[in-house]
């Protein structure tokens, strides 16, 4: 049984499961968890069995991997036995898992694909843990795969993980290390090591000293790992307590790229924060959404949201920008917009489309003519620009398609048939009519706006539906799904279309400035028409989307829509303009005033804290001595207490109190250490030691009164002999206080040992 | 039937109580006298005096010719006591020690002939050469301070002290004292060879005549009895008694020792410590007294474990280490 290493193997399996435990916060359901437990136990058991036969280490791992693959494939892939079908099925499952990960925020439902991937990843890491900790007997190194399992959850958790998860993994890992190390130490010698004349009983079992020390270290580092991040105020603290959130929404203040994937938009939409991402003013009465990204590439069921990297030209402030695929109609108007604060980090940049001129101040920037995106090379927190808006009654003019529109007309193969059929059903006389019809179709009541997507349905062939088809079937989604559907339906009708991602204009405050918050994140389609260029549509229904642009409303413009009529736009800018410069100054003064006070306050606070910290050790020393004196009743006990106090004071002065010795031995010791010279009968130390001796050993009736005076004299003599640094140390960092602290720590560290002892009395 | 109780001196309580100063002076005088004969062995003489005052018996282990018998003679001469010397041989009979009843033709009755034990100081030379039967006869007398022959009990004179010598070499045909018997001796000392300087001085003094002849008694048996009485009542505080108990307990639990100290050892350690304290004119025992006597009083009673024996460590050193690591109880803890 020793070759199988059952204890180590079970510990390793337990460690992997503990590391996988926080996955329960990310995923719903329980079925997958039982499955993971069984699989981890399976690979662990296979490892034990293989080791028990004494085969090579490679064979052990091979057995575990083979067993795992066999069981997982039998569970998930039982219907199909052909190699090709098998590969396709695996690809489908992985694609499904990938989609689940990018679509859902925590807690996500566990789709078959995700379950399949999890049943491969976690037991594989379990094999790695088992290999390192048990087969190779390097439990410390097994911390790396364990951390890998833990990071699966920690890095994906939106909110902080409960520290209990970390403690569970850490405790099991430390036990693995402890178990391995003690086994290693016990195997050093075949006979039990023992000093020739063991004097103290702790020495008799010399191994227990090391174990207790190691246990103390483990507990202390665990406590530190939990306490220290919480105590440190700066940087990105709460590492394990908060999890490595993928987004920067812990404070909403840090600049950074807003949109990295579709999941980010979903997360932003859920964000509760009221910290503005963007504050701007414009003379446009109904400002359009501010675009951050535009993309035409849709692959594998999701949009490619990477920032543009080609076609960049250097931008110059206040020069007219030429954007491909835009047109100026007779009715189009130019508006100006000033952003006073933006937390959107480079290279992303929010602006309405199409921008005509831009002024980013000192920040150099480049321009992508194909999408009309401005790419600043540094953080641009305030900037001004002008943009153009199509007239409300604009219609496409001219004819012909947009050249080089392969990407913008591409349909996803997996959903092509469904989309084309639907587009034909919706129809429309002209392509512009079709676009409006598609928008109306999506805005009609048959679709539901929801941040949580419907579970994925299965197609007739048993594979899960692709995201677009799933949306068209389940009719439930948020802006990304609506925009995607409109784009693909439009492309099916031959209209070039692309996705724009950005922010709705947000709320207008009393001073006329618009405040954009995170949950104003939005995605919408842009369709290209001859004579109009790229034209914005709004297929997303509900309160959290915008109203459709007026040109995209076919029949009555007086319909009950929230946007004001265009005529109101002219007078508003003049009314708002003077308000603008006043605000920052007043803010600045209050800020600086507060700043001074807060600096002083923090200084005082820090000084107070330092003072308190400085007082801790002297306070502890005083308390300990006070307890000794006050706890002594009777003359003999009082003398003993006074002697103990003298010893503790000498300890503070750097002369450590030895174990209980006889008074004469102590006198010799202190005389030597305190350099008090040869003994004399009138010597204070001699008198004090003899007083103590008589108190202890002389017949009753011959009890001396007190040694307080003699101890004062001894302390005076010793103090005169020690260096001044030692004297200051005796005041500020008395050894008595330090011993009190270390005693308390040792008591805490010894707690596991004591608990173990109690459970298993020897 | 003769009773020898009448020969015993009256109880010492009739005399005025003896002061500690007197104890110290008398002990110093004995020491002074004996050291004229035994050169350069103050520690040995001191231990012998302590054993005398503590009413114990002394075991001297050493090679022949280092002055074992001389020590005994000098001690008895100094205190003006009767001294008997018994050379232990394999054919020595128990009755040689205790005495025997013989028929007296004149009085037509049995008369008790007292054996060698009827003395204040009995020197048993090479005690390990006698048969175990004879040894145990001596040891019984030592323990009981009385002799029982033919159903009659004879009290022994006080002070009564046996100084037995043992030759650690030439073990052929001997009966080394078993542990139980050794336990009856309060202390064991070994004389050791004198230092070169002492040896030169010895050659000088002994060449002119025997210094023993010049030795004048400094006290008498009655005084010694009173001194012993005073010593036995010397104060030992609870803290000190705790210390002694801690010490013997440590010897019993120490892995370095196969056999620890007996309760009798604890008692004799206390007695000896009292004597030492009195020798220094102190009216109470302190841990230093105990520590000084651990070697002589305990070393012959404990047995080293086989591990430690292999390391050729002296029992005295092992005991010294035990004492060095033992905590001294404070007054508050022992109460």
Short mmCIF file of C-alpha atoms in Angstrom, two decimals, chain B residues 111-255:
data_model
loop_
_atom_site.label_atom_id
_atom_site.label_comp_id
_atom_site.label_asym_id
_atom_site.label_seq_id
_atom_site.Cartn_x
_atom_site.Cartn_y
_atom_site.Cartn_z
CA UNK B 111 27.50 -14.48 77.22
CA UNK B 112 27.37 -12.23 74.19
CA UNK B 113 30.70 -11.51 72.59
CA UNK B 114 30.29 -8.36 70.63
CA UNK B 115 31.41 -8.39 67.03
CA UNK B 116 33.30 -5.81 65.04
CA UNK B 117 30.18 -3.76 64.45
CA UNK B 118 30.14 -2.48 68.03
CA UNK B 119 32.09 0.68 67.44
CA UNK B 120 31.37 4.25 66.46
CA UNK B 121 33.18 4.01 63.18
CA UNK B 122 33.47 0.70 61.43
CA UNK B 123 35.82 0.39 58.53
CA UNK B 124 34.87 -2.46 56.23
CA UNK B 125 37.88 -3.04 54.04
CA UNK B 126 37.22 -4.51 50.61
CA UNK B 127 33.63 -5.26 51.44
CA UNK B 128 33.13 -6.87 48.04
CA UNK B 129 35.38 -9.76 48.97
CA UNK B 130 33.01 -11.11 51.62
CA UNK B 131 30.18 -13.49 50.87
CA UNK B 132 26.78 -11.94 50.24
CA UNK B 133 25.57 -13.40 53.53
CA UNK B 134 28.19 -11.52 55.49
CA UNK B 135 27.60 -8.39 53.45
CA UNK B 136 23.92 -8.42 54.22
CA UNK B 137 24.61 -8.87 57.92
CA UNK B 138 26.64 -5.68 57.86
CA UNK B 139 24.06 -3.87 55.78
CA UNK B 140 21.26 -4.81 58.15
CA UNK B 141 23.19 -3.33 61.02
CA UNK B 142 23.82 -0.19 58.99
CA UNK B 143 20.17 0.27 58.27
CA UNK B 144 18.77 -0.57 61.69
CA UNK B 145 21.57 0.74 63.90
CA UNK B 146 21.04 -2.37 65.97
CA UNK B 147 22.13 -5.99 66.13
CA UNK B 148 19.86 -8.92 66.83
CA UNK B 149 21.52 -12.12 67.93
CA UNK B 150 19.65 -15.10 69.39
CA UNK B 151 16.51 -13.05 69.71
CA UNK B 152 18.18 -10.30 71.67
CA UNK B 153 18.49 -6.86 70.21
CA UNK B 154 21.54 -4.82 70.98
CA UNK B 155 21.47 -1.12 70.18
CA UNK B 156 24.59 0.20 68.55
CA UNK B 157 26.51 3.17 69.82
CA UNK B 158 25.84 6.57 68.38
CA UNK B 159 27.36 7.99 66.33
CA UNK B 160 27.54 4.95 64.17
CA UNK B 161 29.08 5.14 60.75
CA UNK B 162 30.24 2.45 58.39
CA UNK B 163 32.96 3.32 55.97
CA UNK B 164 33.16 0.52 53.46
CA UNK B 165 35.82 0.37 50.83
CA UNK B 166 35.56 -1.34 47.54
CA UNK B 167 38.34 -2.13 45.16
CA UNK B 168 37.16 -1.50 41.62
CA UNK B 169 39.99 -3.55 40.10
CA UNK B 170 40.88 -7.13 40.88
CA UNK B 171 37.26 -8.13 40.61
CA UNK B 172 38.20 -11.82 40.42
CA UNK B 173 36.30 -13.86 43.02
CA UNK B 174 34.50 -10.90 44.51
CA UNK B 175 30.85 -10.17 45.18
CA UNK B 176 30.24 -6.59 44.05
CA UNK B 177 27.51 -4.95 46.06
CA UNK B 178 24.17 -5.15 44.27
CA UNK B 179 22.26 -1.93 43.60
CA UNK B 180 19.91 -2.49 46.52
CA UNK B 181 22.82 -2.72 48.91
CA UNK B 182 24.64 0.26 47.49
CA UNK B 183 21.50 2.31 48.09
CA UNK B 184 22.11 1.98 51.84
CA UNK B 185 25.23 4.08 51.66
CA UNK B 186 24.53 7.76 51.86
CA UNK B 187 27.42 8.75 49.66
CA UNK B 188 30.10 7.24 47.59
CA UNK B 189 33.44 8.89 47.11
CA UNK B 190 36.63 7.90 45.48
CA UNK B 191 39.85 9.10 46.98
CA UNK B 192 41.82 9.47 43.81
CA UNK B 193 45.54 9.88 43.68
CA UNK B 194 47.01 12.86 45.47
CA UNK B 195 48.45 15.71 43.51
CA UNK B 196 52.22 15.60 43.07
CA UNK B 197 52.67 18.38 45.58
CA UNK B 198 50.51 16.65 48.20
CA UNK B 199 52.34 13.44 47.57
CA UNK B 200 55.68 15.13 48.18
CA UNK B 201 54.32 16.61 51.39
CA UNK B 202 53.00 13.22 52.38
CA UNK B 203 56.38 11.61 51.88
CA UNK B 204 57.89 14.27 54.05
CA UNK B 205 55.47 14.04 56.96
CA UNK B 206 55.04 10.31 56.93
CA UNK B 207 58.76 9.77 56.79
CA UNK B 208 59.27 11.25 60.20
CA UNK B 209 56.65 9.13 61.88
CA UNK B 210 52.98 8.53 61.58
CA UNK B 211 51.00 11.76 61.64
CA UNK B 212 48.07 9.81 62.97
CA UNK B 213 49.89 9.52 66.24
CA UNK B 214 50.04 13.29 66.54
CA UNK B 215 46.35 13.72 65.81
CA UNK B 216 44.53 15.11 68.81
CA UNK B 217 40.82 14.63 69.31
CA UNK B 218 38.90 17.84 68.74
CA UNK B 219 35.54 16.69 70.02
CA UNK B 220 33.80 13.69 71.49
CA UNK B 221 31.01 11.31 70.55
CA UNK B 222 28.44 13.12 72.67
CA UNK B 223 29.05 16.37 70.84
CA UNK B 224 28.78 14.62 67.53
CA UNK B 225 25.43 13.21 68.59
CA UNK B 226 24.16 16.66 69.43
CA UNK B 227 25.50 18.06 66.20
CA UNK B 228 23.74 15.31 64.26
CA UNK B 229 20.54 16.08 66.09
CA UNK B 230 20.81 19.73 65.21
CA UNK B 231 21.53 18.90 61.59
CA UNK B 232 18.48 16.67 61.30
CA UNK B 233 16.21 19.51 62.36
CA UNK B 234 17.68 22.07 60.04
CA UNK B 235 14.96 23.87 58.08
CA UNK B 236 14.22 22.79 54.51
CA UNK B 237 11.56 24.95 52.88
CA UNK B 238 8.72 23.58 50.73
CA UNK B 239 10.41 25.04 47.66
CA UNK B 240 13.56 23.10 48.44
CA UNK B 241 11.74 19.86 49.12
CA UNK B 242 10.00 20.36 45.81
CA UNK B 243 13.38 20.80 44.19
CA UNK B 244 14.67 17.53 45.58
CA UNK B 245 11.58 15.70 44.45
CA UNK B 246 11.85 17.27 41.00
CA UNK B 247 15.44 16.15 40.86
CA UNK B 248 14.85 12.51 41.72
CA UNK B 249 11.81 12.46 39.43
CA UNK B 250 14.00 13.69 36.60
CA UNK B 251 16.48 10.88 37.20
CA UNK B 252 13.63 8.40 36.99
CA UNK B 253 12.29 9.74 33.69
CA UNK B 254 15.55 10.63 32.01
CA UNK B 255 16.29 8.42 29.03
#
